[in-house]
PDB file of C-alpha atoms and ligand atoms in Angstrom:
ATOM      1  CA  UNK A   1      -2.503 -12.666 -21.868  1.00 89.00           C
ATOM      2  CA  UNK A   2      -0.033 -13.264 -19.218  1.00 96.00           C
ATOM      3  CA  UNK A   3      -2.312 -12.488 -16.258  1.00 96.00           C
ATOM      4  CA  UNK A   4      -2.349 -16.177 -15.037  1.00 97.00           C
ATOM      5  CA  UNK A   5       1.453 -16.319 -15.037  1.00 98.00           C
ATOM      6  CA  UNK A   6       1.887 -13.043 -13.382  1.00 98.00           C
ATOM      7  CA  UNK A   7      -0.681 -14.068 -10.720  1.00 98.00           C
ATOM      8  CA  UNK A   8       1.172 -17.168 -10.407  1.00 98.00           C
ATOM      9  CA  UNK A   9       4.583 -15.734 -10.113  1.00 98.00           C
ATOM     10  CA  UNK A  10       3.412 -13.216  -7.140  1.00 98.00           C
ATOM     11  CA  UNK A  11       1.481 -15.921  -5.504  1.00 98.00           C
ATOM     12  CA  UNK A  12       4.322 -18.371  -5.398  1.00 98.00           C
ATOM     13  CA  UNK A  13       6.117 -15.579  -3.807  1.00 98.00           C
ATOM     14  CA  UNK A  14       3.567 -15.372  -0.799  1.00 97.00           C
ATOM     15  CA  UNK A  15       1.631 -12.426  -1.634  1.00 98.00           C
ATOM     16  CA  UNK A  16      -2.018 -12.456  -0.255  1.00 96.00           C
ATOM     17  CA  UNK A  17      -3.796 -10.263  -3.124  1.00 96.00           C
ATOM     18  CA  UNK A  18      -2.799  -9.111  -6.397  1.00 97.00           C
ATOM     19  CA  UNK A  19      -4.616  -7.829  -9.348  1.00 97.00           C
ATOM     20  CA  UNK A  20      -4.188  -5.502 -12.609  1.00 97.00           C
ATOM     21  CA  UNK A  21      -5.207  -1.615 -13.062  1.00 96.00           C
ATOM     22  CA  UNK A  22      -5.372   0.833 -16.063  1.00 96.00           C
ATOM     23  CA  UNK A  23      -3.444   4.122 -14.448  1.00 96.00           C
ATOM     24  CA  UNK A  24      -3.171   5.984 -17.752  1.00 95.00           C
ATOM     25  CA  UNK A  25      -4.659   8.689 -16.061  1.00 93.00           C
ATOM     26  CA  UNK A  26      -2.249   8.788 -13.037  1.00 91.00           C
ATOM     27  CA  UNK A  27       1.105   8.708 -14.247  1.00 94.00           C
ATOM     28  CA  UNK A  28       3.478  11.593 -12.862  1.00 89.00           C
ATOM     29  CA  UNK A  29       5.343  13.697 -15.341  1.00 88.00           C
ATOM     30  CA  UNK A  30       8.820  11.982 -14.612  1.00 88.00           C
ATOM     31  CA  UNK A  31       7.473   8.458 -15.372  1.00 92.00           C
ATOM     32  CA  UNK A  32       7.401   7.144 -18.922  1.00 95.00           C
ATOM     33  CA  UNK A  33       3.932   7.562 -19.953  1.00 96.00           C
ATOM     34  CA  UNK A  34       3.596   4.557 -22.099  1.00 97.00           C
ATOM     35  CA  UNK A  35       3.399   2.387 -18.343  1.00 97.00           C
ATOM     36  CA  UNK A  36      -0.264   2.808 -18.500  1.00 97.00           C
ATOM     37  CA  UNK A  37      -0.838  -0.512 -16.648  1.00 98.00           C
ATOM     38  CA  UNK A  38      -0.290  -1.353 -12.988  1.00 98.00           C
ATOM     39  CA  UNK A  39       0.588  -4.564 -11.597  1.00 98.00           C
ATOM     40  CA  UNK A  40      -0.216  -4.031  -7.900  1.00 98.00           C
ATOM     41  CA  UNK A  41       0.255  -6.571  -4.886  1.00 98.00           C
ATOM     42  CA  UNK A  42       0.073  -6.623  -1.190  1.00 98.00           C
ATOM     43  CA  UNK A  43       2.037  -8.836   1.450  1.00 97.00           C
ATOM     44  CA  UNK A  44       0.555  -9.686   4.627  1.00 96.00           C
ATOM     45  CA  UNK A  45       2.098  -8.309   7.798  1.00 96.00           C
ATOM     46  CA  UNK A  46       2.538 -10.810  10.881  1.00 96.00           C
ATOM     47  CA  UNK A  47      -0.543 -10.507  12.999  1.00 94.00           C
ATOM     48  CA  UNK A  48       1.879 -11.489  16.298  1.00 95.00           C
ATOM     49  CA  UNK A  49       3.922  -8.465  15.258  1.00 96.00           C
ATOM     50  CA  UNK A  50       1.183  -6.159  14.624  1.00 96.00           C
ATOM     51  CA  UNK A  51       0.059  -6.917  18.200  1.00 95.00           C
ATOM     52  CA  UNK A  52       3.224  -5.421  19.634  1.00 96.00           C
ATOM     53  CA  UNK A  53       1.886  -1.643  18.494  1.00 95.00           C
ATOM     54  CA  UNK A  54       0.159  -0.263  21.575  1.00 93.00           C
ATOM     55  CA  UNK A  55       0.386   3.642  22.361  1.00 92.00           C
ATOM     56  CA  UNK A  56       3.495   3.762  20.126  1.00 93.00           C
ATOM     57  CA  UNK A  57       5.108   1.433  17.830  1.00 94.00           C
ATOM     58  CA  UNK A  58       7.492  -0.946  18.638  1.00 94.00           C
ATOM     59  CA  UNK A  59      11.137  -1.912  17.165  1.00 94.00           C
ATOM     60  CA  UNK A  60      10.089  -5.375  16.113  1.00 95.00           C
ATOM     61  CA  UNK A  61       7.523  -3.849  14.124  1.00 95.00           C
ATOM     62  CA  UNK A  62       9.947  -1.307  12.210  1.00 94.00           C
ATOM     63  CA  UNK A  63      11.670  -4.315  11.515  1.00 95.00           C
ATOM     64  CA  UNK A  64       9.610  -6.346  10.235  1.00 96.00           C
ATOM     65  CA  UNK A  65       8.102  -3.484   8.220  1.00 95.00           C
ATOM     66  CA  UNK A  66      11.305  -3.042   6.495  1.00 94.00           C
ATOM     67  CA  UNK A  67      11.592  -6.778   6.021  1.00 96.00           C
ATOM     68  CA  UNK A  68       8.220  -6.655   3.954  1.00 97.00           C
ATOM     69  CA  UNK A  69       9.301  -3.932   2.371  1.00 96.00           C
ATOM     70  CA  UNK A  70      12.275  -5.576   1.229  1.00 97.00           C
ATOM     71  CA  UNK A  71      10.449  -8.673   0.093  1.00 98.00           C
ATOM     72  CA  UNK A  72       8.083  -6.685  -1.949  1.00 98.00           C
ATOM     73  CA  UNK A  73      10.917  -4.990  -3.713  1.00 98.00           C
ATOM     74  CA  UNK A  74      12.454  -8.319  -4.461  1.00 98.00           C
ATOM     75  CA  UNK A  75       9.236  -9.449  -5.930  1.00 98.00           C
ATOM     76  CA  UNK A  76       8.785  -6.498  -7.893  1.00 98.00           C
ATOM     77  CA  UNK A  77      12.134  -7.230  -9.448  1.00 98.00           C
ATOM     78  CA  UNK A  78      10.740 -10.829 -10.580  1.00 98.00           C
ATOM     79  CA  UNK A  79       7.859  -9.335 -12.059  1.00 98.00           C
ATOM     80  CA  UNK A  80      10.069  -7.052 -13.656  1.00 98.00           C
ATOM     81  CA  UNK A  81      11.924  -9.749 -15.095  1.00 98.00           C
ATOM     82  CA  UNK A  82       9.241 -11.705 -16.489  1.00 98.00           C
ATOM     83  CA  UNK A  83       7.618  -8.566 -18.173  1.00 98.00           C
ATOM     84  CA  UNK A  84      11.003  -7.753 -19.776  1.00 98.00           C
ATOM     85  CA  UNK A  85      11.284 -11.288 -20.914  1.00 98.00           C
ATOM     86  CA  UNK A  86       8.269 -10.557 -22.967  1.00 98.00           C
ATOM     87  CA  UNK A  87       9.599  -7.812 -24.823  1.00 98.00           C
ATOM     88  CA  UNK A  88       7.767  -5.373 -22.472  1.00 98.00           C
ATOM     89  CA  UNK A  89       8.932  -2.348 -20.372  1.00 98.00           C
ATOM     90  CA  UNK A  90       8.518  -2.776 -16.646  1.00 98.00           C
ATOM     91  CA  UNK A  91       9.186  -0.032 -14.022  1.00 97.00           C
ATOM     92  CA  UNK A  92       9.028  -1.111 -10.402  1.00 97.00           C
ATOM     93  CA  UNK A  93       7.816   1.466  -7.471  1.00 96.00           C
ATOM     94  CA  UNK A  94       9.568   0.711  -4.453  1.00 94.00           C
ATOM     95  CA  UNK A  95       7.316  -0.648  -1.351  1.00 94.00           C
ATOM     96  CA  UNK A  96       8.648   2.604   0.763  1.00 89.00           C
ATOM     97  CA  UNK A  97       9.024   5.727  -1.442  1.00 78.00           C
ATOM     98  CA  UNK A  98       9.811   9.100  -0.373  1.00 71.00           C
ATOM     99  CA  UNK A  99      10.956  11.919  -2.616  1.00 69.00           C
ATOM    100  CA  UNK A 100      12.728  15.207  -1.402  1.00 67.00           C
ATOM    101  CA  UNK A 101      10.578  17.288  -3.844  1.00 68.00           C
ATOM    102  CA  UNK A 102       7.239  15.869  -2.611  1.00 68.00           C
ATOM    103  CA  UNK A 103       7.632  15.291   1.344  1.00 69.00           C
ATOM    104  CA  UNK A 104       4.536  13.348   1.986  1.00 72.00           C
ATOM    105  CA  UNK A 105       4.063  11.522  -1.392  1.00 75.00           C
ATOM    106  CA  UNK A 106       6.145   9.118  -3.018  1.00 79.00           C
ATOM    107  CA  UNK A 107       6.832   8.660  -6.907  1.00 82.00           C
ATOM    108  CA  UNK A 108       3.453   6.730  -7.599  1.00 91.00           C
ATOM    109  CA  UNK A 109       0.676   5.938  -5.014  1.00 92.00           C
ATOM    110  CA  UNK A 110       0.483   2.079  -4.440  1.00 96.00           C
ATOM    111  CA  UNK A 111      -2.859   2.708  -3.233  1.00 95.00           C
ATOM    112  CA  UNK A 112      -4.298   4.398  -6.578  1.00 93.00           C
ATOM    113  CA  UNK A 113      -3.097   1.225  -8.228  1.00 96.00           C
ATOM    114  CA  UNK A 114      -4.384  -1.250  -5.364  1.00 96.00           C
ATOM    115  CA  UNK A 115      -8.101   0.448  -5.396  1.00 95.00           C
ATOM    116  CA  UNK A 116      -8.076   0.016  -9.114  1.00 95.00           C
ATOM    117  CA  UNK A 117      -7.176  -3.425  -9.191  1.00 96.00           C
ATOM    118  CA  UNK A 118      -9.497  -4.397  -6.955  1.00 96.00           C
ATOM    119  CA  UNK A 119      -7.122  -4.973  -3.899  1.00 96.00           C
ATOM    120  CA  UNK A 120      -9.337  -2.665  -1.342  1.00 96.00           C
ATOM    121  CA  UNK A 121     -10.636   0.509  -0.303  1.00 96.00           C
ATOM    122  CA  UNK A 122      -9.221   3.319   1.302  1.00 96.00           C
ATOM    123  CA  UNK A 123     -10.324   3.763   4.993  1.00 97.00           C
ATOM    124  CA  UNK A 124     -10.689   6.649   7.237  1.00 97.00           C
ATOM    125  CA  UNK A 125      -7.139   6.072   8.129  1.00 97.00           C
ATOM    126  CA  UNK A 126      -6.167   6.785   4.577  1.00 96.00           C
ATOM    127  CA  UNK A 127      -4.650   3.328   4.317  1.00 97.00           C
ATOM    128  CA  UNK A 128      -5.858   0.706   1.792  1.00 97.00           C
ATOM    129  CA  UNK A 129      -7.979  -1.783   3.601  1.00 97.00           C
ATOM    130  CA  UNK A 130      -8.267  -5.211   2.268  1.00 95.00           C
ATOM    131  CA  UNK A 131     -11.525  -6.658   2.892  1.00 92.00           C
ATOM    132  CA  UNK A 132      -9.809 -10.272   3.937  1.00 92.00           C
ATOM    133  CA  UNK A 133      -6.615  -8.592   5.604  1.00 93.00           C
ATOM    134  CA  UNK A 134      -7.747  -5.137   6.743  1.00 95.00           C
ATOM    135  CA  UNK A 135      -4.800  -2.659   6.540  1.00 97.00           C
ATOM    136  CA  UNK A 136      -2.165  -4.965   7.996  1.00 96.00           C
ATOM    137  CA  UNK A 137      -0.567  -5.106   4.730  1.00 97.00           C
ATOM    138  CA  UNK A 138       2.195  -3.589   2.599  1.00 97.00           C
ATOM    139  CA  UNK A 139       1.906  -2.655  -0.916  1.00 97.00           C
ATOM    140  CA  UNK A 140       4.099  -2.461  -3.948  1.00 97.00           C
ATOM    141  CA  UNK A 141       3.694  -1.772  -7.838  1.00 98.00           C
ATOM    142  CA  UNK A 142       5.252  -2.739 -11.150  1.00 98.00           C
ATOM    143  CA  UNK A 143       4.030  -0.366 -13.924  1.00 98.00           C
ATOM    144  CA  UNK A 144       4.266  -1.664 -17.608  1.00 98.00           C
ATOM    145  CA  UNK A 145       3.168  -1.008 -21.150  1.00 98.00           C
ATOM    146  CA  UNK A 146       2.345  -4.708 -21.189  1.00 97.00           C
ATOM    147  CA  UNK A 147      -1.616  -4.956 -21.960  1.00 97.00           C
ATOM    148  CA  UNK A 148      -3.060  -6.525 -19.014  1.00 97.00           C
ATOM    149  CA  UNK A 149      -6.847  -7.706 -18.209  1.00 95.00           C
ATOM    150  CA  UNK A 150      -7.615  -5.276 -15.685  1.00 92.00           C
ATOM    151  CA  UNK A 151      -9.511  -6.082 -12.609  1.00 84.00           C
ATOM    152  CA  UNK A 152     -13.267  -4.826 -12.427  1.00 79.00           C
ATOM    153  CA  UNK A 153     -13.848  -5.402  -8.892  1.00 82.00           C
ATOM    154  CA  UNK A 154     -14.121  -2.234  -6.756  1.00 85.00           C
ATOM    155  CA  UNK A 155     -14.994  -2.021  -2.975  1.00 89.00           C
ATOM    156  CA  UNK A 156     -17.166   0.637  -1.464  1.00 90.00           C
ATOM    157  CA  UNK A 157     -15.965   2.206   1.852  1.00 92.00           C
ATOM    158  CA  UNK A 158     -16.915  -0.097   4.292  1.00 93.00           C
ATOM    159  CA  UNK A 159     -15.820   1.902   7.407  1.00 96.00           C
ATOM    160  CA  UNK A 160     -19.450   2.670   8.288  1.00 95.00           C
ATOM    161  CA  UNK A 161     -19.661   4.392  11.814  1.00 96.00           C
ATOM    162  CA  UNK A 162     -16.376   3.033  13.242  1.00 97.00           C
ATOM    163  CA  UNK A 163     -14.038   5.463  14.476  1.00 96.00           C
ATOM    164  CA  UNK A 164     -11.364   3.523  15.888  1.00 97.00           C
ATOM    165  CA  UNK A 165      -8.594   4.903  14.155  1.00 97.00           C
ATOM    166  CA  UNK A 166      -9.641   8.621  14.550  1.00 98.00           C
ATOM    167  CA  UNK A 167      -9.741   8.134  18.454  1.00 97.00           C
ATOM    168  CA  UNK A 168      -6.530   6.187  18.570  1.00 97.00           C
ATOM    169  CA  UNK A 169      -4.539   8.611  16.442  1.00 97.00           C
ATOM    170  CA  UNK A 170      -1.898  10.544  18.468  1.00 96.00           C
ATOM    171  CA  UNK A 171      -1.605  12.980  15.963  1.00 96.00           C
ATOM    172  CA  UNK A 172      -5.326  13.784  15.151  1.00 97.00           C
ATOM    173  CA  UNK A 173      -4.306  12.895  11.625  1.00 97.00           C
ATOM    174  CA  UNK A 174      -7.579  11.422  10.749  1.00 97.00           C
ATOM    175  CA  UNK A 175     -10.531  13.918  10.379  1.00 96.00           C
ATOM    176  CA  UNK A 176     -13.162  10.662  10.292  1.00 96.00           C
ATOM    177  CA  UNK A 177     -14.469  11.845   7.239  1.00 95.00           C
ATOM    178  CA  UNK A 178     -15.085   8.582   4.814  1.00 94.00           C
ATOM    179  CA  UNK A 179     -13.155   8.617   1.606  1.00 91.00           C
ATOM    180  CA  UNK A 180     -14.908   8.740  -1.706  1.00 86.00           C
ATOM    181  CA  UNK A 181     -13.703   8.474  -5.049  1.00 81.00           C
ATOM    182  CA  UNK A 182     -12.335  11.727  -6.239  1.00 82.00           C
ATOM    183  CA  UNK A 183     -11.338  13.192  -2.862  1.00 88.00           C
ATOM    184  CA  UNK A 184      -7.871  14.450  -2.286  1.00 88.00           C
ATOM    185  CA  UNK A 185      -6.176  13.075   0.614  1.00 91.00           C
ATOM    186  CA  UNK A 186      -6.121  16.369   2.501  1.00 91.00           C
ATOM    187  CA  UNK A 187      -9.761  16.519   2.533  1.00 93.00           C
ATOM    188  CA  UNK A 188      -9.718  13.728   5.122  1.00 95.00           C
ATOM    189  CA  UNK A 189      -6.555  12.946   6.240  1.00 96.00           C
ATOM    190  CA  UNK A 190      -3.447  15.362   7.578  1.00 96.00           C
ATOM    191  CA  UNK A 191      -0.163  13.689   6.025  1.00 93.00           C
ATOM    192  CA  UNK A 192       2.074  16.329   7.601  1.00 92.00           C
ATOM    193  CA  UNK A 193       0.406  15.668  11.215  1.00 95.00           C
ATOM    194  CA  UNK A 194       1.014  11.964  10.995  1.00 94.00           C
ATOM    195  CA  UNK A 195       4.815  12.540   9.432  1.00 90.00           C
ATOM    196  CA  UNK A 196       5.419  15.185  12.193  1.00 91.00           C
ATOM    197  CA  UNK A 197       4.363  12.709  14.988  1.00 92.00           C
ATOM    198  CA  UNK A 198       6.340   9.775  13.911  1.00 91.00           C
ATOM    199  CA  UNK A 199       9.243  12.022  14.907  1.00 89.00           C
ATOM    200  CA  UNK A 200       8.384  11.290  18.449  1.00 91.00           C
ATOM    201  CA  UNK A 201       9.672   7.607  17.817  1.00 91.00           C
ATOM    202  CA  UNK A 202      12.879   8.563  16.739  1.00 88.00           C
ATOM    203  CA  UNK A 203      14.228   5.856  19.322  1.00 88.00           C
ATOM    204  CA  UNK A 204      12.462   3.350  16.652  1.00 86.00           C
ATOM    205  CA  UNK A 205      13.412   3.149  13.250  1.00 77.00           C
ATOM    206  CA  UNK A 206      14.564   6.774  13.414  1.00 74.00           C
ATOM    207  CA  UNK A 207      11.151   7.954  13.829  1.00 69.00           C
ATOM    208  CA  UNK A 208       9.585   6.623  10.322  1.00 82.00           C
ATOM    209  CA  UNK A 209       6.689   4.088  11.541  1.00 89.00           C
ATOM    210  CA  UNK A 210       3.701   4.394  13.553  1.00 94.00           C
ATOM    211  CA  UNK A 211       0.726   1.926  12.651  1.00 95.00           C
ATOM    212  CA  UNK A 212      -1.302   2.638  15.673  1.00 96.00           C
ATOM    213  CA  UNK A 213      -4.229   3.523  13.219  1.00 97.00           C
ATOM    214  CA  UNK A 214      -3.530   0.035  11.452  1.00 96.00           C
ATOM    215  CA  UNK A 215      -3.396  -1.985  14.617  1.00 96.00           C
ATOM    216  CA  UNK A 216      -6.570  -0.940  16.097  1.00 96.00           C
ATOM    217  CA  UNK A 217      -8.538  -1.329  12.851  1.00 96.00           C
ATOM    218  CA  UNK A 218     -11.242  -4.122  12.974  1.00 95.00           C
ATOM    219  CA  UNK A 219     -10.553  -5.099   9.441  1.00 94.00           C
ATOM    220  CA  UNK A 220      -6.821  -6.247  10.733  1.00 89.00           C
ATOM    221  CA  UNK A 221      -6.666 -10.089  10.758  1.00 73.00           C
ATOM    222  CA  UNK A 222      -4.049 -11.526  13.074  1.00 72.00           C
ATOM    223  CA  UNK A 223      -4.421 -15.037  11.400  1.00 64.00           C
ATOM    224  CA  UNK A 224      -5.508 -16.080   8.061  1.00 59.00           C
ATOM    225  CA  UNK A 225      -8.915 -17.502   9.210  1.00 51.00           C
TER     226      UNK A 225
HETATM  227  S1  LIG B 301       0.288   6.338  11.357  1.00 50.51           S
HETATM  228 FE1  LIG B 301       0.034   6.870  13.569  1.00 50.51          FE
HETATM  229  S2  LIG B 301       0.401   9.136  13.513  1.00 50.51           S
HETATM  230 FE2  LIG B 301      -0.223   8.701  11.286  1.00 50.51          FE
HETATM  231  S3  LIG B 301      -2.731   8.516  10.905  1.00 50.51           S
HETATM  232 FE3  LIG B 301      -1.825   6.592  11.731  1.00 50.51          FE
HETATM  233  S4  LIG B 301      -2.053   6.527  14.066  1.00 50.51           S
HETATM  234 FE4  LIG B 301      -1.889   8.771  13.173  1.00 50.51          FE
HETATM  235  S1  LIG B 302     -10.372   1.672  12.304  1.00 50.51           S
HETATM  236 FE1  LIG B 302     -12.607   1.710  11.649  1.00 50.51          FE
HETATM  237  S2  LIG B 302     -12.747   3.902  10.501  1.00 50.51           S
HETATM  238 FE2  LIG B 302     -10.519   3.566  10.582  1.00 50.51          FE
HETATM  239  S3  LIG B 302     -10.018   2.394   8.705  1.00 50.51           S
HETATM  240 FE3  LIG B 302     -10.558   0.717  10.231  1.00 50.51          FE
HETATM  241  S4  LIG B 302     -12.789   0.438   9.776  1.00 50.51           S
HETATM  242 FE4  LIG B 302     -12.315   2.564   9.134  1.00 50.51          FE
END
């Protein structure tokens, strides 16, 4: 019953896409199991900044990446406050997550929530591809027990015969297999190779970003229209 208000709150904060999902079968053990709904939202990266990524990331991209993550985390706090004011539980998942016990995974997969919430599909590069903005977005999630009408839109994989990211990845982390629902990430994407490659960029953001496979994707939109 609060979907419209939540959407208005998110849009007033500049998100470019948002939706609601049932994630009851995807909650990690250490997340309260009553939080079966997800509010998923995306914030568009600057097209001009994405253009600064060439055969390696740029310092401008790293700084922008961090700024957008911070913005998403602040929006998540507002969503939490709204939900808690209505008497429900809210559990924000940080835009950029890492945990020492799961080297290549976070607390909860933003992409799982985003796909189910109708924000896009998983590309060959293992990124969420929004049909309007491509992979040039960042994601955040708020888990909640607030009953939400979930989105029914589901996008098929639209990568087709494209292999731009496969060719461009310096780590050869992208196998070229198209993701289909039910596949594990390791079936089509080498997260370890991707992560190890980023260490080459220690002069930029302590080696925590790359973005080449995002910048070459034909779905990436540099402007709104
Ligand atoms: S982020 Fe860089 S290393 Fe990782 S998959 Fe994309 S292009 Fe390859
Ligand atoms: S670059 Fe091509 S293959 Fe890779 S995610 Fe984008 S559309 Fe899919």
